Short mmCIF file of C-alpha atoms and ligand atoms in Angstrom, two decimals:
data_model
loop_
_atom_site.label_atom_id
_atom_site.label_comp_id
_atom_site.label_asym_id
_atom_site.label_seq_id
_atom_site.Cartn_x
_atom_site.Cartn_y
_atom_site.Cartn_z
CA UNK A 1 -124.71 -78.35 -4.52
CA UNK A 2 -127.21 -79.33 -6.90
CA UNK A 3 -130.98 -78.42 -8.12
CA UNK A 4 -132.72 -81.46 -6.35
CA UNK A 5 -134.01 -80.88 -2.92
CA UNK A 6 -131.08 -81.35 -0.79
CA UNK A 7 -130.82 -80.26 3.06
CA UNK A 8 -128.45 -77.43 3.16
CA UNK A 9 -126.43 -75.54 6.09
CA UNK A 10 -126.29 -71.78 5.66
CA UNK A 11 -125.02 -69.45 8.48
CA UNK A 12 -125.51 -65.71 9.00
CA UNK A 13 -122.41 -63.77 10.18
CA UNK A 14 -121.63 -60.03 11.21
CA UNK A 15 -121.40 -57.74 13.86
CA UNK A 16 -123.53 -56.71 16.50
CA UNK A 17 -126.22 -54.59 14.95
CA UNK A 18 -125.70 -55.87 10.97
CA UNK A 19 -129.21 -56.44 10.37
CA UNK A 20 -128.51 -60.34 9.80
CA UNK A 21 -131.65 -61.40 11.70
CA UNK A 22 -134.02 -59.12 9.10
CA UNK A 23 -132.38 -61.04 6.35
CA UNK A 24 -132.71 -64.40 7.99
CA UNK A 25 -136.57 -63.78 8.11
CA UNK A 26 -136.43 -62.26 4.37
CA UNK A 27 -134.49 -65.49 3.14
CA UNK A 28 -136.90 -67.84 4.94
CA UNK A 29 -140.08 -66.27 3.53
CA UNK A 30 -138.15 -66.70 -0.16
CA UNK A 31 -136.92 -70.05 0.28
CA UNK A 32 -140.54 -71.25 1.57
CA UNK A 33 -142.44 -69.20 -1.44
CA UNK A 34 -139.82 -71.77 -3.59
CA UNK A 35 -141.41 -74.58 -1.73
CA UNK A 36 -138.45 -75.74 0.05
CA UNK A 37 -138.42 -76.64 4.07
CA UNK A 38 -136.22 -74.51 6.19
CA UNK A 39 -135.59 -74.05 9.61
CA UNK A 40 -134.52 -70.80 11.20
CA UNK A 41 -131.91 -71.29 14.19
CA UNK A 42 -129.34 -69.73 16.30
CA UNK A 43 -126.29 -69.90 18.29
CA UNK A 44 -126.01 -69.66 21.11
CA UNK A 45 -129.34 -70.68 22.03
CA UNK A 46 -130.86 -73.05 19.34
CA UNK A 47 -131.10 -76.57 21.55
CA UNK A 48 -132.92 -77.00 25.15
CA UNK A 49 -129.56 -76.62 26.90
CA UNK A 50 -128.44 -73.89 24.68
CA UNK A 51 -131.63 -71.76 25.52
CA UNK A 52 -129.85 -72.08 29.22
CA UNK A 53 -126.35 -71.47 28.14
CA UNK A 54 -127.57 -68.25 25.84
CA UNK A 55 -129.17 -66.74 29.07
CA UNK A 56 -125.67 -67.05 31.09
CA UNK A 57 -123.78 -66.01 27.97
CA UNK A 58 -125.76 -62.76 27.12
CA UNK A 59 -126.98 -61.73 30.57
CA UNK A 60 -124.81 -63.28 33.37
CA UNK A 61 -123.70 -60.13 35.48
CA UNK A 62 -120.79 -61.41 37.21
CA UNK A 63 -117.11 -61.94 35.99
CA UNK A 64 -116.74 -64.33 33.32
CA UNK A 65 -113.32 -65.78 32.07
CA UNK A 66 -112.81 -65.56 28.27
CA UNK A 67 -111.96 -68.76 28.46
CA UNK A 68 -115.13 -69.92 30.04
CA UNK A 69 -117.02 -67.72 27.67
CA UNK A 70 -115.25 -69.46 24.69
CA UNK A 71 -116.19 -73.10 26.13
CA UNK A 72 -119.86 -71.92 26.63
CA UNK A 73 -120.17 -70.92 22.89
CA UNK A 74 -118.57 -74.33 22.16
CA UNK A 75 -120.84 -76.13 24.29
CA UNK A 76 -123.72 -74.74 22.86
CA UNK A 77 -122.51 -75.34 19.44
CA UNK A 78 -121.65 -78.99 20.21
CA UNK A 79 -125.41 -79.54 21.41
CA UNK A 80 -126.92 -77.79 18.41
CA UNK A 81 -124.93 -79.14 15.58
CA UNK A 82 -125.66 -82.81 16.62
CA UNK A 83 -129.65 -82.41 17.82
CA UNK A 84 -130.69 -79.62 15.76
CA UNK A 85 -128.77 -78.99 12.60
CA UNK A 86 -127.76 -82.14 11.43
CA UNK A 87 -130.95 -83.86 11.93
CA UNK A 88 -132.56 -81.42 9.78
CA UNK A 89 -130.13 -81.26 6.89
CA UNK A 90 -130.80 -85.25 6.90
CA UNK A 91 -134.41 -84.49 6.62
CA UNK A 92 -133.60 -82.22 3.26
CA UNK A 93 -134.22 -78.97 5.16
CA UNK A 94 -132.59 -76.03 4.58
CA UNK A 95 -131.15 -74.70 7.94
CA UNK A 96 -130.86 -70.86 8.11
CA UNK A 97 -128.33 -70.41 11.40
CA UNK A 98 -127.83 -67.05 12.99
CA UNK A 99 -124.44 -67.32 13.72
CA UNK A 100 -122.03 -70.22 14.33
CA UNK A 101 -118.21 -71.09 13.97
CA UNK A 102 -117.26 -68.01 12.67
CA UNK A 103 -118.45 -65.98 15.30
CA UNK A 104 -116.53 -67.53 17.87
CA UNK A 105 -113.21 -66.65 15.59
CA UNK A 106 -114.33 -63.03 15.24
CA UNK A 107 -115.44 -62.27 18.79
CA UNK A 108 -113.35 -64.98 21.02
CA UNK A 109 -110.49 -64.75 18.49
CA UNK A 110 -109.70 -61.73 16.88
CA UNK A 111 -111.66 -59.29 19.39
CA UNK A 112 -110.85 -61.26 22.52
CA UNK A 113 -107.42 -62.66 21.59
CA UNK A 114 -108.09 -66.02 22.23
CA UNK A 115 -105.51 -68.39 20.06
CA UNK A 116 -107.52 -68.83 16.65
CA UNK A 117 -105.71 -71.82 15.58
CA UNK A 118 -107.07 -73.46 19.06
CA UNK A 119 -110.38 -72.00 18.22
CA UNK A 120 -110.58 -73.72 14.79
CA UNK A 121 -109.68 -77.08 16.70
CA UNK A 122 -112.37 -76.58 19.14
CA UNK A 123 -114.65 -75.97 16.78
CA UNK A 124 -113.58 -78.54 14.66
CA UNK A 125 -114.54 -80.87 17.73
CA UNK A 126 -117.78 -79.15 18.48
CA UNK A 127 -119.01 -79.58 15.01
CA UNK A 128 -117.69 -82.98 14.23
CA UNK A 129 -116.02 -81.27 11.54
CA UNK A 130 -119.25 -80.76 9.84
CA UNK A 131 -119.00 -77.24 8.06
CA UNK A 132 -121.58 -74.93 6.71
CA UNK A 133 -122.38 -75.16 3.07
CA UNK A 134 -122.66 -71.47 2.62
CA UNK A 135 -121.68 -68.67 5.15
CA UNK A 136 -122.93 -64.97 4.76
CA UNK A 137 -120.87 -61.99 6.43
CA UNK A 138 -122.99 -58.83 6.80
CA UNK A 139 -120.54 -56.35 6.66
CA UNK A 140 -121.28 -53.00 7.99
CA UNK A 141 -119.62 -49.78 9.36
CA UNK A 142 -118.94 -50.52 12.63
CA UNK A 143 -120.26 -46.86 13.95
CA UNK A 144 -123.51 -47.64 11.81
CA UNK A 145 -123.74 -50.98 13.69
CA UNK A 146 -123.63 -49.48 17.19
CA UNK A 147 -126.22 -47.01 16.40
CA UNK A 148 -128.44 -50.08 14.99
CA UNK A 149 -128.17 -51.99 18.68
CA UNK A 150 -130.01 -49.28 20.39
CA UNK A 151 -130.12 -49.19 24.44
CA UNK A 152 -131.14 -52.32 25.96
CA UNK A 153 -127.51 -54.00 25.53
CA UNK A 154 -126.55 -57.88 26.61
CA UNK A 155 -123.20 -58.44 27.76
CA UNK A 156 -121.33 -58.63 24.47
CA UNK A 157 -123.09 -55.31 23.05
CA UNK A 158 -121.77 -53.69 25.81
CA UNK A 159 -118.09 -54.01 24.81
CA UNK A 160 -117.04 -50.93 23.13
CA UNK A 161 -116.66 -49.52 19.67
CA UNK A 162 -113.01 -50.81 19.62
CA UNK A 163 -114.01 -54.25 20.30
CA UNK A 164 -116.81 -54.20 17.49
CA UNK A 165 -114.24 -52.90 15.11
CA UNK A 166 -112.07 -55.81 15.91
CA UNK A 167 -114.80 -58.27 15.25
CA UNK A 168 -115.43 -56.63 11.69
CA UNK A 169 -112.00 -56.80 10.68
CA UNK A 170 -112.06 -60.46 12.28
CA UNK A 171 -115.09 -61.49 9.65
CA UNK A 172 -113.07 -59.69 6.77
CA UNK A 173 -110.12 -61.94 7.40
CA UNK A 174 -112.17 -65.00 7.54
CA UNK A 175 -114.00 -64.30 4.48
CA UNK A 176 -110.37 -63.91 2.79
CA UNK A 177 -109.50 -67.19 4.27
CA UNK A 178 -112.31 -69.25 2.91
CA UNK A 179 -113.56 -67.38 -0.17
CA UNK A 180 -115.53 -70.29 -1.47
CA UNK A 181 -117.41 -70.59 1.81
CA UNK A 182 -118.03 -67.05 2.69
CA UNK A 183 -119.77 -64.49 0.74
CA UNK A 184 -119.58 -60.60 2.24
CA UNK A 185 -122.49 -58.87 1.83
CA UNK A 186 -122.09 -54.83 1.89
CA UNK A 187 -124.92 -54.42 4.76
CA UNK A 188 -124.55 -50.34 5.06
CA UNK A 189 -127.26 -50.25 2.42
CA UNK A 190 -131.24 -50.60 3.10
CA UNK A 191 -132.94 -53.94 3.85
CA UNK A 192 -134.23 -54.06 0.20
CA UNK A 193 -130.62 -53.61 -1.34
CA UNK A 194 -129.10 -55.85 0.79
CA UNK A 195 -131.60 -59.02 0.57
CA UNK A 196 -131.00 -58.37 -3.28
CA UNK A 197 -127.35 -59.38 -2.76
CA UNK A 198 -128.44 -62.46 -0.70
CA UNK A 199 -131.08 -63.66 -2.95
CA UNK A 200 -128.64 -63.46 -6.13
CA UNK A 201 -126.21 -65.93 -4.11
CA UNK A 202 -129.09 -68.33 -3.21
CA UNK A 203 -130.65 -67.88 -6.59
CA UNK A 204 -127.15 -69.29 -8.09
CA UNK A 205 -127.02 -72.06 -5.54
CA UNK A 206 -130.17 -73.35 -5.87
P1 LIG B 1 -126.95 -62.40 19.23
O1 LIG B 1 -128.15 -63.57 18.92
O2 LIG B 1 -128.12 -61.23 19.23
O3 LIG B 1 -126.34 -62.36 17.76
O4 LIG B 1 -126.17 -62.41 20.21
C1 LIG B 1 -125.39 -63.27 20.47
C2 LIG B 1 -123.92 -62.54 20.86
O5 LIG B 1 -122.92 -63.75 21.22
C3 LIG B 1 -123.24 -61.53 20.18
O6 LIG B 1 -122.84 -60.58 20.53
C4 LIG B 1 -121.99 -62.34 19.24
C5 LIG B 1 -121.94 -63.53 20.41
N1 LIG B 1 -121.24 -64.53 19.96
C6 LIG B 1 -119.66 -64.72 20.30
O7 LIG B 1 -119.03 -64.11 20.99
N2 LIG B 1 -119.44 -66.04 20.13
C7 LIG B 1 -120.27 -67.14 19.86
O8 LIG B 1 -119.04 -68.17 19.39
C8 LIG B 1 -121.21 -66.74 19.01
C9 LIG B 1 -122.31 -68.13 18.59
C10 LIG B 1 -121.81 -65.62 19.72
#
């Protein structure tokens, strides 16, 4: 990563209620104040097809098999990476993406019990092996995160505390496995204190 205005792909990860969406907004403003062109996007739902897949993934109220769920997230990713992320990075934009490959490993792998090596392989197919330049994992105590989610819960948020504890542990394992790419942020603190940690890492990169 150099100081010239090259495109970057930055992903934001963490269990539901970790506060990453607020941090994306703050980072977006900060980067714009430094005259960097940004795009804020998300998975699932960052492409037109993805919006439909997001609706199914978060709100379908019938039975969804674990494998079906995994493939829907991967389908969303394949469309998103090709039509949104790669196009934006090519135009030297900084892509701030709410969730990406590590969500599938943490949720469908560590929490639902799908085979992680297979998920890695499928993620590589979906992304054409393109990897984020940097990933933040917002790590927060699972009980605190659950309280932050509120009452209106989507399909995944309705999974209980034990599920979300597995998600959290999955992310911490991923951070150990990919220490260069993944930076763990202590998200138990105030919004300002959390953003200070993010800003420090970003300032080092830019
Ligand atoms: P969010 O956009 O509000 O974070 O909601 C997305 C939900 O989907 C969240 O509960 C995490 C879940 N998810 C997966 O289970 N696997 C994935 O690959 C992705 C991208 C999200």
